[in-house]
């Protein structure tokens, strides 16, 4: 059970972790790549909720999703026994470019072929940091993508195909590697409003590839 002292310990913990931390500077972590020991590797996963809309004539696709990123920042690790056995805490975060609204470093990853950047289309959410330095950031919202559709020969009865290209915007892989959590995507089907019953289009298959 949580004790009344949680508030005091959590306040001390956040002050301890944020003291001297510059959110513009990439994290310390243990990386598995030979070309860089600076920065961190970010694991990416997209949870697909529903297709909000497709415009074949305008080359546009809008998806309702959760974008989930996980990384390691040793600056945010702590001895839980020294802070009332607290093993996780949260921080404010908007985007990597919003240093006033963002307390810790967050990934600089965007969809290159988007109509609007994810800073504008994903809702705000607080990253969760764990005592081993793992940070988890899950944001719901919309991916508004420019598509060069294939499969238009028998439209609207054929299957359309649209590619989304994700990558770092201002940080190279020397400071921010990009990997996948499991397959890199998952379909959300447990919610009452998810799935094809509420949409004209549905997602049949997803193909994911990593480019170095």
Short mmCIF file of N, CA and C in Angstrom, two decimals, residues 19-93:
data_model
loop_
_atom_site.label_atom_id
_atom_site.label_comp_id
_atom_site.label_asym_id
_atom_site.label_seq_id
_atom_site.Cartn_x
_atom_site.Cartn_y
_atom_site.Cartn_z
N UNK A 19 17.75 17.99 -11.08
CA UNK A 19 18.83 18.91 -10.72
C UNK A 19 19.98 18.80 -11.73
N UNK A 20 20.22 19.85 -12.45
CA UNK A 20 21.32 19.88 -13.42
C UNK A 20 21.04 19.17 -14.73
N UNK A 21 19.84 18.63 -14.91
CA UNK A 21 19.54 17.90 -16.15
C UNK A 21 19.15 18.89 -17.25
N UNK A 22 19.80 18.77 -18.39
CA UNK A 22 19.51 19.62 -19.55
C UNK A 22 18.70 18.78 -20.54
N UNK A 23 17.41 19.08 -20.76
CA UNK A 23 16.59 18.26 -21.66
C UNK A 23 17.00 18.34 -23.13
N UNK A 24 17.87 19.29 -23.48
CA UNK A 24 18.33 19.40 -24.86
C UNK A 24 19.49 18.45 -25.15
N UNK A 25 20.09 17.88 -24.10
CA UNK A 25 21.26 17.01 -24.25
C UNK A 25 20.83 15.55 -24.26
N UNK A 26 21.24 14.76 -25.26
CA UNK A 26 20.86 13.34 -25.31
C UNK A 26 21.31 12.57 -24.08
N UNK A 27 20.63 11.48 -23.76
CA UNK A 27 20.89 10.75 -22.52
C UNK A 27 22.21 10.01 -22.50
N UNK A 28 22.56 9.56 -21.29
CA UNK A 28 23.57 8.53 -21.11
C UNK A 28 22.84 7.19 -21.11
N UNK A 29 23.42 6.21 -21.79
CA UNK A 29 22.83 4.86 -21.77
C UNK A 29 23.89 3.86 -22.20
N UNK A 30 23.57 2.59 -22.09
CA UNK A 30 24.44 1.53 -22.58
C UNK A 30 23.90 1.10 -23.94
N UNK A 31 24.59 1.45 -25.00
CA UNK A 31 24.13 1.15 -26.34
C UNK A 31 24.81 -0.10 -26.89
N UNK A 32 24.14 -0.76 -27.83
CA UNK A 32 24.65 -2.01 -28.38
C UNK A 32 25.33 -1.83 -29.73
N UNK A 33 25.45 -0.59 -30.21
CA UNK A 33 26.05 -0.35 -31.51
C UNK A 33 27.51 0.06 -31.34
N UNK A 34 28.33 -0.29 -32.33
CA UNK A 34 29.76 -0.03 -32.23
C UNK A 34 30.13 1.39 -32.62
N UNK A 35 29.30 2.05 -33.43
CA UNK A 35 29.68 3.35 -33.96
C UNK A 35 29.44 4.50 -33.00
N UNK A 36 28.73 4.26 -31.89
CA UNK A 36 28.49 5.34 -30.94
C UNK A 36 28.11 4.78 -29.58
N UNK A 37 28.71 5.35 -28.54
CA UNK A 37 28.32 5.05 -27.17
C UNK A 37 27.62 6.25 -26.54
N UNK A 38 27.43 7.30 -27.32
CA UNK A 38 26.69 8.48 -26.84
C UNK A 38 25.21 8.32 -27.14
N UNK A 39 24.38 9.03 -26.42
CA UNK A 39 22.95 9.02 -26.68
C UNK A 39 22.28 7.74 -26.25
N UNK A 40 21.23 7.36 -26.95
CA UNK A 40 20.42 6.20 -26.57
C UNK A 40 19.74 5.61 -27.79
N UNK A 41 19.20 4.42 -27.63
CA UNK A 41 18.40 3.77 -28.68
C UNK A 41 16.93 3.85 -28.28
N UNK A 42 16.10 4.28 -29.21
CA UNK A 42 14.67 4.45 -28.97
C UNK A 42 13.92 3.31 -29.64
N UNK A 43 13.09 2.62 -28.87
CA UNK A 43 12.26 1.56 -29.43
C UNK A 43 10.86 2.13 -29.71
N UNK A 44 10.39 1.90 -30.91
CA UNK A 44 9.15 2.51 -31.40
C UNK A 44 8.09 1.44 -31.62
N UNK A 45 6.85 1.76 -31.23
CA UNK A 45 5.71 0.88 -31.50
C UNK A 45 4.48 1.74 -31.79
N UNK A 46 3.74 1.39 -32.83
CA UNK A 46 2.51 2.07 -33.18
C UNK A 46 1.33 1.14 -32.85
N UNK A 47 0.43 1.61 -32.03
CA UNK A 47 -0.80 0.87 -31.75
C UNK A 47 -1.92 1.46 -32.61
N UNK A 48 -2.39 0.67 -33.57
CA UNK A 48 -3.42 1.14 -34.50
C UNK A 48 -4.80 0.97 -33.87
N UNK A 49 -5.55 2.07 -33.85
CA UNK A 49 -6.88 2.07 -33.28
C UNK A 49 -7.95 1.99 -34.37
N UNK A 50 -7.87 2.89 -35.34
CA UNK A 50 -8.84 2.87 -36.44
C UNK A 50 -8.35 3.76 -37.58
N UNK A 51 -8.89 3.55 -38.76
CA UNK A 51 -8.66 4.44 -39.91
C UNK A 51 -9.69 5.55 -39.82
N UNK A 52 -9.23 6.77 -39.63
CA UNK A 52 -10.17 7.89 -39.52
C UNK A 52 -10.65 8.36 -40.88
N UNK A 53 -9.76 8.29 -41.89
CA UNK A 53 -10.18 8.73 -43.21
C UNK A 53 -9.12 8.49 -44.25
N UNK A 54 -9.58 8.31 -45.49
CA UNK A 54 -8.68 8.14 -46.64
C UNK A 54 -9.21 8.98 -47.78
N UNK A 55 -8.35 9.78 -48.40
CA UNK A 55 -8.70 10.54 -49.59
C UNK A 55 -7.75 10.13 -50.70
N UNK A 56 -8.23 9.27 -51.58
CA UNK A 56 -7.38 8.80 -52.67
C UNK A 56 -7.03 9.94 -53.62
N UNK A 57 -7.97 10.86 -53.86
CA UNK A 57 -7.73 11.95 -54.79
C UNK A 57 -6.69 12.94 -54.27
N UNK A 58 -6.66 13.15 -52.96
CA UNK A 58 -5.71 14.08 -52.36
C UNK A 58 -4.45 13.38 -51.85
N UNK A 59 -4.42 12.05 -51.93
CA UNK A 59 -3.26 11.32 -51.45
C UNK A 59 -3.05 11.50 -49.96
N UNK A 60 -4.11 11.28 -49.18
CA UNK A 60 -4.05 11.53 -47.75
C UNK A 60 -4.67 10.36 -46.98
N UNK A 61 -4.04 10.01 -45.85
CA UNK A 61 -4.57 8.99 -44.96
C UNK A 61 -4.44 9.48 -43.52
N UNK A 62 -5.50 9.33 -42.73
CA UNK A 62 -5.50 9.73 -41.33
C UNK A 62 -5.81 8.50 -40.47
N UNK A 63 -4.90 8.22 -39.54
CA UNK A 63 -5.05 7.06 -38.67
C UNK A 63 -5.11 7.51 -37.21
N UNK A 64 -6.03 6.89 -36.46
CA UNK A 64 -6.08 7.10 -35.02
C UNK A 64 -5.16 6.06 -34.39
N UNK A 65 -4.17 6.52 -33.61
CA UNK A 65 -3.12 5.62 -33.12
C UNK A 65 -2.70 6.01 -31.70
N UNK A 66 -1.89 5.15 -31.12
CA UNK A 66 -1.04 5.48 -29.98
C UNK A 66 0.39 5.31 -30.47
N UNK A 67 1.20 6.34 -30.31
CA UNK A 67 2.63 6.25 -30.65
C UNK A 67 3.40 6.03 -29.34
N UNK A 68 4.09 4.92 -29.24
CA UNK A 68 4.78 4.55 -28.01
C UNK A 68 6.28 4.45 -28.24
N UNK A 69 7.03 5.12 -27.39
CA UNK A 69 8.49 5.11 -27.48
C UNK A 69 9.07 4.74 -26.12
N UNK A 70 10.12 3.94 -26.16
CA UNK A 70 10.82 3.51 -24.94
C UNK A 70 12.31 3.70 -25.15
N UNK A 71 12.98 4.25 -24.16
CA UNK A 71 14.43 4.44 -24.24
C UNK A 71 15.01 4.40 -22.84
N UNK A 72 16.34 4.49 -22.76
CA UNK A 72 17.03 4.45 -21.48
C UNK A 72 17.82 5.73 -21.28
N UNK A 73 17.68 6.32 -20.09
CA UNK A 73 18.40 7.53 -19.72
C UNK A 73 18.94 7.33 -18.31
N UNK A 74 20.21 7.03 -18.21
CA UNK A 74 20.81 6.72 -16.90
C UNK A 74 20.78 7.91 -15.97
N UNK A 75 20.59 9.12 -16.49
CA UNK A 75 20.46 10.29 -15.63
C UNK A 75 19.18 10.21 -14.80
N UNK A 76 18.23 9.39 -15.25
CA UNK A 76 16.95 9.26 -14.58
C UNK A 76 16.81 7.95 -13.81
N UNK A 77 17.93 7.34 -13.44
CA UNK A 77 17.90 6.14 -12.60
C UNK A 77 18.15 6.53 -11.15
N UNK A 78 17.64 5.73 -10.23
CA UNK A 78 17.80 6.04 -8.81
C UNK A 78 17.67 4.78 -7.97
N UNK A 79 18.11 4.91 -6.73
CA UNK A 79 17.97 3.83 -5.73
C UNK A 79 16.61 4.00 -5.07
N UNK A 80 15.69 3.11 -5.37
CA UNK A 80 14.33 3.27 -4.87
C UNK A 80 14.27 3.23 -3.34
N UNK A 81 15.20 2.50 -2.71
CA UNK A 81 15.19 2.41 -1.25
C UNK A 81 15.46 3.76 -0.60
N UNK A 82 16.15 4.64 -1.31
CA UNK A 82 16.47 5.96 -0.76
C UNK A 82 15.32 6.95 -0.93
N UNK A 83 14.28 6.53 -1.67
CA UNK A 83 13.15 7.44 -1.92
C UNK A 83 11.83 6.72 -1.65
N UNK A 84 11.72 6.16 -0.47
CA UNK A 84 10.46 5.55 -0.05
C UNK A 84 10.01 4.40 -0.91
N UNK A 85 10.95 3.68 -1.54
CA UNK A 85 10.65 2.54 -2.41
C UNK A 85 9.81 2.92 -3.64
N UNK A 86 9.92 4.16 -4.06
CA UNK A 86 9.26 4.59 -5.30
C UNK A 86 10.04 4.04 -6.49
N UNK A 87 9.36 3.35 -7.39
CA UNK A 87 10.03 2.73 -8.55
C UNK A 87 9.69 3.41 -9.87
N UNK A 88 8.77 4.37 -9.84
CA UNK A 88 8.45 5.09 -11.08
C UNK A 88 7.95 6.49 -10.75
N UNK A 89 8.16 7.40 -11.70
CA UNK A 89 7.67 8.76 -11.55
C UNK A 89 7.41 9.33 -12.94
N UNK A 90 6.73 10.45 -13.01
CA UNK A 90 6.39 11.05 -14.30
C UNK A 90 7.02 12.42 -14.44
N UNK A 91 7.13 12.85 -15.70
CA UNK A 91 7.67 14.17 -16.01
C UNK A 91 6.80 14.82 -17.07
N UNK A 92 6.83 16.13 -17.12
CA UNK A 92 6.12 16.86 -18.16
C UNK A 92 6.90 16.80 -19.46
N UNK A 93 6.18 16.61 -20.56
CA UNK A 93 6.84 16.60 -21.87
C UNK A 93 5.84 16.98 -22.95
#
